Short mmCIF file of C-alpha atoms and ligand atoms in Angstrom, two decimals:
data_model
loop_
_atom_site.label_atom_id
_atom_site.label_comp_id
_atom_site.label_asym_id
_atom_site.label_seq_id
_atom_site.Cartn_x
_atom_site.Cartn_y
_atom_site.Cartn_z
CA MET A 257 -11.48 5.66 7.06
CA GLN A 258 -11.19 5.87 3.31
CA LEU A 259 -11.55 8.25 0.41
CA THR A 260 -12.76 7.00 -2.94
CA ILE A 261 -11.32 8.69 -6.01
CA ILE A 262 -13.66 9.69 -8.81
CA GLY A 263 -13.31 11.83 -11.91
CA LEU A 264 -13.88 11.95 -15.65
CA PRO A 265 -11.95 9.50 -17.85
CA LYS A 266 -8.23 10.31 -18.17
CA SER A 267 -8.23 13.04 -15.56
CA GLY A 268 -5.17 11.54 -13.85
CA LYS A 269 -6.89 9.58 -11.07
CA THR A 270 -4.57 6.58 -11.14
CA THR A 271 -1.49 8.79 -11.56
CA ILE A 272 -2.40 10.71 -8.39
CA PHE A 273 -3.41 7.54 -6.56
CA ASN A 274 0.02 6.02 -7.29
CA ALA A 275 1.82 9.12 -6.10
CA LEU A 276 -0.23 9.17 -2.89
CA SER A 277 0.30 5.53 -2.05
CA ALA A 278 3.75 5.08 -3.59
CA GLY A 279 2.11 2.44 -5.75
CA SER A 280 2.47 1.33 -9.33
CA ALA A 281 -1.01 0.60 -10.63
CA PRO A 282 -1.05 0.85 -14.43
CA THR A 283 -2.20 4.24 -15.75
CA SER A 284 -3.97 4.36 -19.07
CA ALA A 285 -3.62 6.70 -22.02
CA TYR A 286 -6.04 4.58 -24.04
CA SER A 287 -8.85 2.35 -22.88
CA ALA A 288 -9.10 1.12 -19.32
CA THR A 289 -8.13 -2.47 -18.82
CA GLN A 290 -8.08 -2.48 -15.05
CA ALA A 291 -10.92 -4.55 -13.64
CA LYS A 292 -10.61 -4.23 -9.89
CA PRO A 293 -10.29 -1.10 -7.77
CA ASN A 294 -6.79 -0.21 -6.51
CA LEU A 295 -6.46 0.07 -2.75
CA GLY A 296 -3.64 2.20 -1.32
CA VAL A 297 -2.37 3.67 1.91
CA ALA A 298 -0.76 7.09 2.34
CA LYS A 299 1.38 8.09 5.32
CA VAL A 300 0.23 11.36 6.83
CA PRO A 301 3.09 13.88 6.84
CA ASP A 302 3.34 15.50 10.29
CA PRO A 303 6.21 17.76 11.46
CA ARG A 304 5.45 16.70 15.05
CA MET A 305 6.43 13.13 14.17
CA ILE A 306 9.79 14.38 12.90
CA TYR A 307 10.33 16.31 16.13
CA LEU A 308 9.37 13.37 18.35
CA THR A 309 11.54 11.00 16.33
CA ALA A 310 14.56 13.28 16.81
CA ARG A 311 13.97 13.30 20.59
CA PHE A 312 13.42 9.57 21.12
CA ASN A 313 15.50 8.09 18.31
CA PRO A 314 13.13 5.07 18.26
CA LYS A 315 13.68 1.73 16.53
CA LYS A 316 10.31 2.03 14.78
CA ILE A 317 8.42 5.06 13.42
CA LEU A 318 4.75 4.62 12.60
CA PRO A 319 2.96 7.65 11.10
CA ALA A 320 -0.82 7.98 10.76
CA GLU A 321 -2.40 6.67 7.57
CA VAL A 322 -5.18 7.53 5.15
CA HIS A 323 -6.65 4.94 2.79
CA TYR A 324 -7.52 5.62 -0.85
CA VAL A 325 -9.53 3.64 -3.39
CA ASP A 326 -8.96 4.21 -7.11
CA LEU A 327 -11.81 2.88 -9.21
CA PRO A 328 -11.27 1.26 -12.61
CA ALA A 329 -11.77 3.86 -15.35
CA SER A 330 -14.56 6.34 -14.91
CA ALA A 331 -18.10 5.91 -13.68
CA LYS A 332 -20.40 5.09 -16.56
CA GLY A 333 -22.81 7.96 -16.87
CA PHE A 334 -20.51 10.47 -15.22
CA GLY A 335 -20.45 13.58 -17.38
CA THR A 336 -23.57 12.55 -19.29
CA SER A 337 -26.18 13.60 -16.73
CA GLU A 338 -27.42 10.06 -16.32
CA GLY A 339 -26.28 9.64 -12.74
CA ILE A 340 -23.81 7.11 -11.45
CA GLY A 341 -24.92 3.52 -11.25
CA GLY A 342 -23.93 -0.07 -10.63
CA GLN A 343 -20.66 -1.05 -8.99
CA PHE A 344 -19.52 2.57 -8.86
CA LEU A 345 -22.45 3.59 -6.78
CA LEU A 346 -21.75 0.79 -4.30
CA HIS A 347 -18.09 1.79 -3.96
CA LEU A 348 -18.96 5.43 -3.49
CA GLN A 349 -21.65 4.68 -0.93
CA GLN A 350 -19.04 2.92 1.20
CA ALA A 351 -16.63 5.86 1.10
CA ASP A 352 -16.15 8.14 4.12
CA ALA A 353 -15.30 10.96 1.73
CA ILE A 354 -14.99 11.47 -2.01
CA LEU A 355 -11.86 12.70 -3.78
CA HIS A 356 -12.63 14.29 -7.13
CA VAL A 357 -9.77 14.62 -9.61
CA ALA A 358 -10.66 17.49 -11.95
CA ARG A 359 -8.48 17.78 -15.04
CA ALA A 360 -6.95 21.17 -15.77
CA PHE A 361 -3.98 20.02 -17.86
CA GLU A 362 -3.99 20.45 -21.63
CA ASP A 363 -2.66 17.60 -23.73
CA PRO A 364 -3.65 17.47 -27.41
CA SER A 365 -2.70 13.81 -27.60
CA LEU A 366 -5.21 13.02 -24.85
CA PRO A 367 -8.57 14.58 -25.72
CA HIS A 368 -10.88 15.46 -22.83
CA SER A 369 -14.05 13.35 -22.85
CA LEU A 370 -16.23 16.49 -22.89
CA GLY A 371 -14.32 18.09 -25.76
CA SER A 372 -12.49 20.82 -23.83
CA VAL A 373 -10.57 21.27 -20.59
CA SER A 374 -12.46 23.14 -17.86
CA ALA A 375 -11.91 22.21 -14.24
CA GLU A 376 -14.68 24.58 -13.12
CA ARG A 377 -17.23 22.90 -15.35
CA ASP A 378 -16.12 19.45 -14.18
CA ILE A 379 -16.30 20.39 -10.48
CA ALA A 380 -19.85 21.66 -10.94
CA THR A 381 -20.75 18.61 -13.05
CA LEU A 382 -19.67 16.21 -10.32
CA ASP A 383 -22.15 17.59 -7.83
CA ILE A 384 -24.93 17.34 -10.40
CA GLU A 385 -24.03 13.73 -11.15
CA LEU A 386 -23.87 12.82 -7.47
CA SER A 387 -27.21 14.59 -6.95
CA PHE A 388 -28.86 12.45 -9.62
CA SER A 389 -27.81 9.32 -7.78
CA ASP A 390 -29.07 10.74 -4.49
CA LEU A 391 -32.40 11.69 -6.06
CA ALA A 392 -32.86 8.14 -7.31
CA VAL A 393 -32.13 6.77 -3.81
CA LEU A 394 -34.56 9.23 -2.23
CA GLU A 395 -37.31 8.50 -4.75
CA ARG A 396 -37.07 4.78 -4.06
CA ARG A 397 -37.16 5.45 -0.33
CA VAL A 398 -40.20 7.72 -0.57
CA GLN A 399 -41.98 5.12 -2.68
CA ARG A 400 -41.25 2.35 -0.18
CA LEU A 401 -42.30 4.46 2.81
CA LYS A 402 -45.61 5.32 1.15
CA GLU A 403 -46.33 1.69 0.32
CA ALA A 404 -45.46 0.53 3.82
CA GLN A 405 -47.76 3.10 5.43
CA LYS A 406 -50.85 1.02 4.58
CA GLY A 407 -49.73 -1.91 6.70
CA ASN A 408 -48.04 0.16 9.44
CA LYS A 409 -49.18 0.21 13.07
CA PRO A 410 -50.13 3.68 14.44
CA GLN A 411 -46.78 4.31 16.16
CA GLU A 412 -44.83 3.22 13.06
CA ARG A 413 -47.00 5.47 10.97
CA GLU A 414 -45.83 8.54 12.82
CA ALA A 415 -42.11 7.76 12.41
CA ALA A 416 -42.61 6.92 8.74
CA ALA A 417 -44.51 10.17 8.20
CA ARG A 418 -41.62 12.11 9.71
CA GLU A 419 -39.15 10.32 7.48
CA LEU A 420 -41.32 11.04 4.44
CA VAL A 421 -41.24 14.75 5.23
CA LEU A 422 -37.46 14.61 5.65
CA ALA A 423 -36.85 12.70 2.41
CA SER A 424 -39.10 15.05 0.47
CA ARG A 425 -37.39 18.11 1.92
CA ILE A 426 -33.92 16.82 0.93
CA LYS A 427 -35.21 15.97 -2.53
CA GLU A 428 -36.56 19.45 -3.11
CA ALA A 429 -33.31 21.10 -2.00
CA LEU A 430 -31.32 18.75 -4.25
CA GLU A 431 -33.51 19.66 -7.18
CA GLN A 432 -32.52 23.25 -6.53
CA GLU A 433 -28.88 22.15 -6.78
CA LYS A 434 -28.19 22.27 -3.07
CA PRO A 435 -26.04 19.25 -2.16
CA VAL A 436 -26.96 17.43 1.08
CA ARG A 437 -23.70 18.53 2.74
CA GLN A 438 -24.98 22.13 2.53
CA GLN A 439 -28.36 21.33 4.08
CA GLN A 440 -29.18 21.57 7.80
CA PHE A 441 -30.34 18.64 9.93
CA THR A 442 -31.25 17.82 13.50
CA GLU A 443 -29.33 15.06 15.25
CA GLU A 444 -32.20 12.63 14.77
CA GLU A 445 -32.47 13.47 11.08
CA SER A 446 -28.72 12.94 10.64
CA LYS A 447 -29.08 9.44 12.09
CA THR A 448 -31.84 8.58 9.62
CA LEU A 449 -29.75 10.04 6.80
CA ALA A 450 -26.70 7.97 7.65
CA ASN A 451 -28.61 4.88 6.46
CA TYR A 452 -29.19 6.35 3.00
CA GLY A 453 -25.51 6.59 1.98
CA LEU A 454 -26.20 9.78 0.03
CA LEU A 455 -23.22 10.85 -2.05
CA THR A 456 -23.64 14.61 -1.81
CA ALA A 457 -23.74 14.21 1.98
CA LYS A 458 -20.12 13.01 2.02
CA PRO A 459 -17.25 15.44 2.54
CA LEU A 460 -15.54 16.25 -0.75
CA LEU A 461 -11.91 16.86 -1.60
CA VAL A 462 -11.40 18.36 -5.05
CA VAL A 463 -7.91 17.81 -6.46
CA VAL A 464 -7.34 20.00 -9.50
CA ASN A 465 -4.74 18.39 -11.76
CA ILE A 466 -2.86 21.19 -13.54
CA GLY A 467 -0.22 20.95 -16.26
CA GLU A 468 3.47 21.36 -15.45
CA GLU A 469 3.54 24.71 -17.24
CA SER A 470 1.04 26.16 -14.73
CA ILE A 471 2.97 25.15 -11.61
CA ALA A 472 4.18 28.71 -10.97
CA ASP A 473 0.54 29.90 -10.84
CA SER A 474 -0.76 27.10 -8.66
CA ASP A 475 -1.30 29.27 -5.55
CA LYS A 476 -3.25 31.81 -7.55
CA ILE A 477 -5.39 29.16 -9.25
CA GLU A 478 -5.99 27.51 -5.89
CA LYS A 479 -7.14 30.77 -4.31
CA GLU A 480 -9.57 31.53 -7.12
CA LEU A 481 -11.09 28.07 -7.17
CA ARG A 482 -11.35 27.91 -3.37
CA ALA A 483 -13.30 31.18 -3.36
CA LYS A 484 -15.82 29.55 -5.72
CA PHE A 485 -16.07 26.01 -4.39
CA ALA A 486 -14.58 25.55 -0.91
CA SER A 487 -16.73 25.25 2.24
CA PRO A 488 -16.34 23.45 5.58
CA SER A 489 -17.17 20.14 3.90
CA VAL A 490 -15.46 20.84 0.56
CA LYS A 491 -11.71 21.27 0.39
CA LEU A 492 -9.76 22.07 -2.75
CA VAL A 493 -6.11 21.50 -3.58
CA VAL A 494 -4.24 22.27 -6.81
CA ILE A 495 -1.41 19.94 -7.83
CA SER A 496 0.34 18.61 -10.90
CA GLY A 497 -0.31 14.87 -10.83
CA LYS A 498 2.48 14.20 -13.31
CA ILE A 499 5.11 16.09 -11.30
CA GLU A 500 3.95 14.58 -8.02
CA ALA A 501 4.24 11.14 -9.59
CA GLU A 502 7.82 11.93 -10.63
CA LEU A 503 8.67 13.36 -7.19
CA ALA A 504 7.23 10.28 -5.49
CA GLN A 505 9.76 8.12 -7.36
CA MET A 506 12.76 10.22 -6.25
CA GLY A 507 14.89 10.06 -3.14
CA GLU A 508 14.24 12.68 -0.48
CA ALA A 509 17.23 14.90 -1.32
CA ASP A 510 16.56 14.90 -5.09
CA ALA A 511 12.88 15.58 -4.50
CA LYS A 512 13.72 18.54 -2.29
CA GLU A 513 16.03 20.01 -4.90
CA PHE A 514 13.49 19.46 -7.69
CA ARG A 515 10.76 21.06 -5.59
CA ALA A 516 12.94 24.09 -4.85
CA SER A 517 13.63 24.47 -8.59
CA LEU A 518 9.86 24.59 -9.16
CA GLY A 519 9.52 27.31 -6.54
CA THR A 520 7.16 25.28 -4.32
CA GLN A 521 7.83 24.26 -0.74
CA GLU A 522 5.12 22.01 0.52
CA SER A 523 4.66 18.84 -1.42
CA GLY A 524 1.39 18.72 -3.33
CA LEU A 525 0.85 15.22 -2.03
CA SER A 526 1.26 16.28 1.55
CA LYS A 527 -1.40 18.94 0.96
CA VAL A 528 -3.75 16.29 -0.42
CA ILE A 529 -3.14 13.86 2.43
CA ARG A 530 -3.44 16.49 5.17
CA SER A 531 -6.64 17.83 3.61
CA SER A 532 -8.03 14.29 3.47
CA TYR A 533 -7.24 13.78 7.14
CA GLU A 534 -8.86 17.07 8.19
CA LEU A 535 -11.87 16.52 5.95
CA LEU A 536 -12.56 13.19 7.65
CA GLY A 537 -12.50 14.94 11.04
CA LEU A 538 -9.47 12.95 12.15
CA GLN A 539 -6.95 13.82 14.86
CA THR A 540 -3.73 12.34 16.13
CA PHE A 541 -2.41 11.33 19.50
CA PHE A 542 1.09 9.96 20.05
CA THR A 543 2.70 7.17 22.00
CA VAL A 544 6.46 7.55 22.42
CA GLY A 545 9.50 5.66 23.66
CA PRO A 546 12.84 4.24 22.57
CA ASP A 547 11.16 1.30 20.82
CA GLU A 548 8.50 3.14 18.92
CA VAL A 549 7.12 6.58 18.15
CA ARG A 550 3.64 6.16 16.82
CA ALA A 551 0.78 8.36 15.62
CA TRP A 552 -2.72 7.03 16.36
CA THR A 553 -5.76 8.23 14.49
CA ILE A 554 -8.97 9.12 16.31
CA THR A 555 -12.08 11.06 15.43
CA THR A 556 -12.41 14.53 16.93
CA GLY A 557 -14.04 14.45 20.37
CA MET A 558 -13.05 10.87 21.25
CA VAL A 559 -12.64 10.18 25.00
CA ALA A 560 -9.51 8.66 26.54
CA GLN A 561 -10.93 5.20 27.23
CA LYS A 562 -12.12 4.80 23.63
CA ALA A 563 -8.80 6.14 22.32
CA ALA A 564 -7.04 3.46 24.41
CA GLY A 565 -9.05 0.89 22.48
CA LYS A 566 -7.29 2.01 19.29
CA ILE A 567 -4.12 0.53 20.73
CA HIS A 568 -5.66 -2.60 22.21
CA SER A 569 -9.08 -3.69 23.46
CA ASP A 570 -7.43 -4.92 26.71
CA ILE A 571 -6.22 -1.39 27.47
CA GLU A 572 -9.72 -0.04 26.88
CA ARG A 573 -11.29 -2.72 29.08
CA GLY A 574 -8.80 -2.42 31.95
CA PHE A 575 -8.42 1.36 31.65
CA ILE A 576 -7.20 3.00 34.90
CA ARG A 577 -6.05 6.42 33.73
CA ALA A 578 -4.14 8.26 31.05
CA GLU A 579 -0.95 10.21 31.70
CA VAL A 580 -1.05 13.03 29.20
CA LEU A 581 1.62 15.46 28.08
CA GLY A 582 0.39 18.11 25.64
CA TYR A 583 2.56 18.40 22.53
CA ASP A 584 3.35 22.07 23.16
CA ASP A 585 4.33 21.30 26.77
CA PHE A 586 6.63 18.59 25.49
CA VAL A 587 8.31 21.03 23.09
CA LYS A 588 8.83 23.54 25.92
CA LEU A 589 10.58 20.85 27.99
CA ASN A 590 12.81 19.86 25.10
CA ALA A 591 15.12 22.71 24.30
CA ALA A 592 18.00 20.25 23.99
CA PRO A 593 17.83 17.31 21.56
CA ARG A 594 17.49 13.63 22.56
CA THR A 595 15.99 14.35 25.96
CA GLY A 596 12.74 12.59 25.12
CA GLU A 597 12.37 10.17 27.99
CA LYS A 598 13.76 12.42 30.68
CA SER A 599 11.17 14.99 29.73
CA PHE A 600 8.44 12.82 31.28
CA VAL A 601 10.26 12.89 34.62
CA GLU A 602 10.73 16.62 34.20
CA ALA A 603 7.08 17.07 33.23
CA ARG A 604 5.94 15.25 36.35
CA LYS A 605 8.19 17.43 38.50
CA ARG A 606 6.83 20.62 36.99
CA GLY A 607 3.27 19.39 37.19
CA VAL A 608 2.56 19.54 33.43
CA LEU A 609 2.10 15.77 33.15
CA ARG A 610 -1.66 15.48 33.51
CA GLN A 611 -3.57 12.56 35.05
CA GLU A 612 -6.77 12.11 33.06
CA GLY A 613 -9.74 9.76 33.47
CA LYS A 614 -11.97 7.71 31.15
CA THR A 615 -14.04 10.63 29.90
CA TYR A 616 -11.17 13.02 29.13
CA VAL A 617 -11.58 14.32 25.56
CA VAL A 618 -8.26 13.65 23.83
CA LYS A 619 -6.70 16.70 22.18
CA ASP A 620 -4.84 16.72 18.89
CA GLY A 621 -1.14 16.17 19.57
CA ASP A 622 -1.51 14.69 23.06
CA ILE A 623 1.33 12.37 24.03
CA ILE A 624 -0.29 9.63 26.10
CA GLU A 625 0.68 6.72 28.28
CA PHE A 626 -2.25 4.54 29.32
CA LEU A 627 -2.27 2.72 32.64
CA HIS A 628 -4.47 -0.35 32.72
CA ASN A 629 -5.27 -3.53 34.64
CA GLU A 630 -4.19 -6.77 33.00
N1 GTP B 259 0.24 15.95 -19.66
C1 GTP B 259 -0.23 15.38 -18.54
N2 GTP B 259 -0.67 14.11 -18.62
C2 GTP B 259 -1.15 13.54 -17.51
C3 GTP B 259 -1.24 14.24 -16.25
N3 GTP B 259 -1.78 13.42 -15.34
C4 GTP B 259 -2.03 12.26 -15.99
N4 GTP B 259 -1.66 12.34 -17.30
C5 GTP B 259 -1.74 11.29 -18.33
O1 GTP B 259 -3.08 11.02 -18.59
C6 GTP B 259 -3.26 9.63 -18.90
C7 GTP B 259 -4.34 9.06 -18.00
O2 GTP B 259 -3.85 9.08 -16.66
P1 GTP B 259 -4.49 8.14 -15.56
O3 GTP B 259 -3.83 8.48 -14.29
O4 GTP B 259 -4.52 6.75 -16.00
O5 GTP B 259 -5.96 8.75 -15.58
P2 GTP B 259 -7.27 8.10 -14.98
O6 GTP B 259 -8.15 9.23 -14.62
O7 GTP B 259 -6.93 7.12 -13.92
O8 GTP B 259 -7.85 7.36 -16.26
P3 GTP B 259 -9.02 6.27 -16.29
O9 GTP B 259 -8.87 5.44 -15.06
O10 GTP B 259 -8.80 5.51 -17.56
O11 GTP B 259 -10.28 7.09 -16.33
C8 GTP B 259 -1.91 8.97 -18.71
O12 GTP B 259 -1.33 8.80 -19.98
C9 GTP B 259 -1.15 9.98 -17.87
O13 GTP B 259 0.23 9.91 -18.10
C10 GTP B 259 -0.75 15.59 -16.21
O14 GTP B 259 -0.75 16.25 -15.17
N5 GTP B 259 -0.25 16.09 -17.39
MG1 MG B 260 -7.46 5.06 -13.69
#
């Protein structure tokens, strides 16, 4: 699962990407020299991991991850109403979600490519640009479907006619500035759509990059912008890319002190990563023990046997059952620290350790031990 970062030139994309992935890709105040996209991994901050780690004191701690792609410079055409083309389009089509960095910081030495700084304008512009690309894809598709109709057999004709109606309907809504993610579809239509790779169909995370001087107002700015732009498939987070980049370079204690001096508690990065995770419809289950406490990522609604396959295909194939302890039940059993392993014995005694079969729908936070045939 990956998010691809997009935004106008010099909006702070690479700065934020580096902070997210603790990386050091070169940022650019002048022209872009970077030729290949940067790929990075962010660890998902999760207070439950900290709690579990304290109870089991494991040798290894493996948090969940989210992957980010930072594209070289800005999409040609972005901000000029020409639509996004070429390599950029390909990268974006492969993304599970799009992360838009919208610049809100003023810096006279770094002129904004559209002449003035306005995050609201840029957020609206992005959807228009993405819509242009989608319209081009849909037009090509409609054209091809129409041409193919002549040679189609009767039963193919019917399916193609249905698809033509669908494509035309999406096109019309897009022309009225309604992104695909805001349109309604049947299950069958959604399947057809998945093949198109439409950009406005992808969940969107808007990261508004404010200047350091606005940090104190970030909650207020966030609230106002969310009221305008947020929806179930659009999340919005306000951060200062520059400060997050500095914080990411510090040790934990220094970072905490610096954050307290800014009057903010939650790290901006952790907000971005958590929002990414939620936006992608991801959930976590845990495996625990003295060797390793590990967070595994699954999509919401995944059943136990499939979830077992995340660990190893052998466990999925030879699946017998899952022993499941809900996270909240675990916490209740663990008033005293470092009682991790004993709590499973205790859970069994009290009947809160559940025996679940192949089709059990895994819940967020479940602590699971899979039993399987070799
Ligand atoms: N003042 C200020 N400068 C910033 C901030 N974020 C990034 N910059 C600066 O803006 C310049 C561009 O930052 P990048 O992170 O390279 O921006 P980008 O969007 O990746 O740029 P391109 O890839 O060239 O489009 C750098 O000189 C950064 O130091 C910020 O929050 N405040
Ligand atoms: Mg960059």
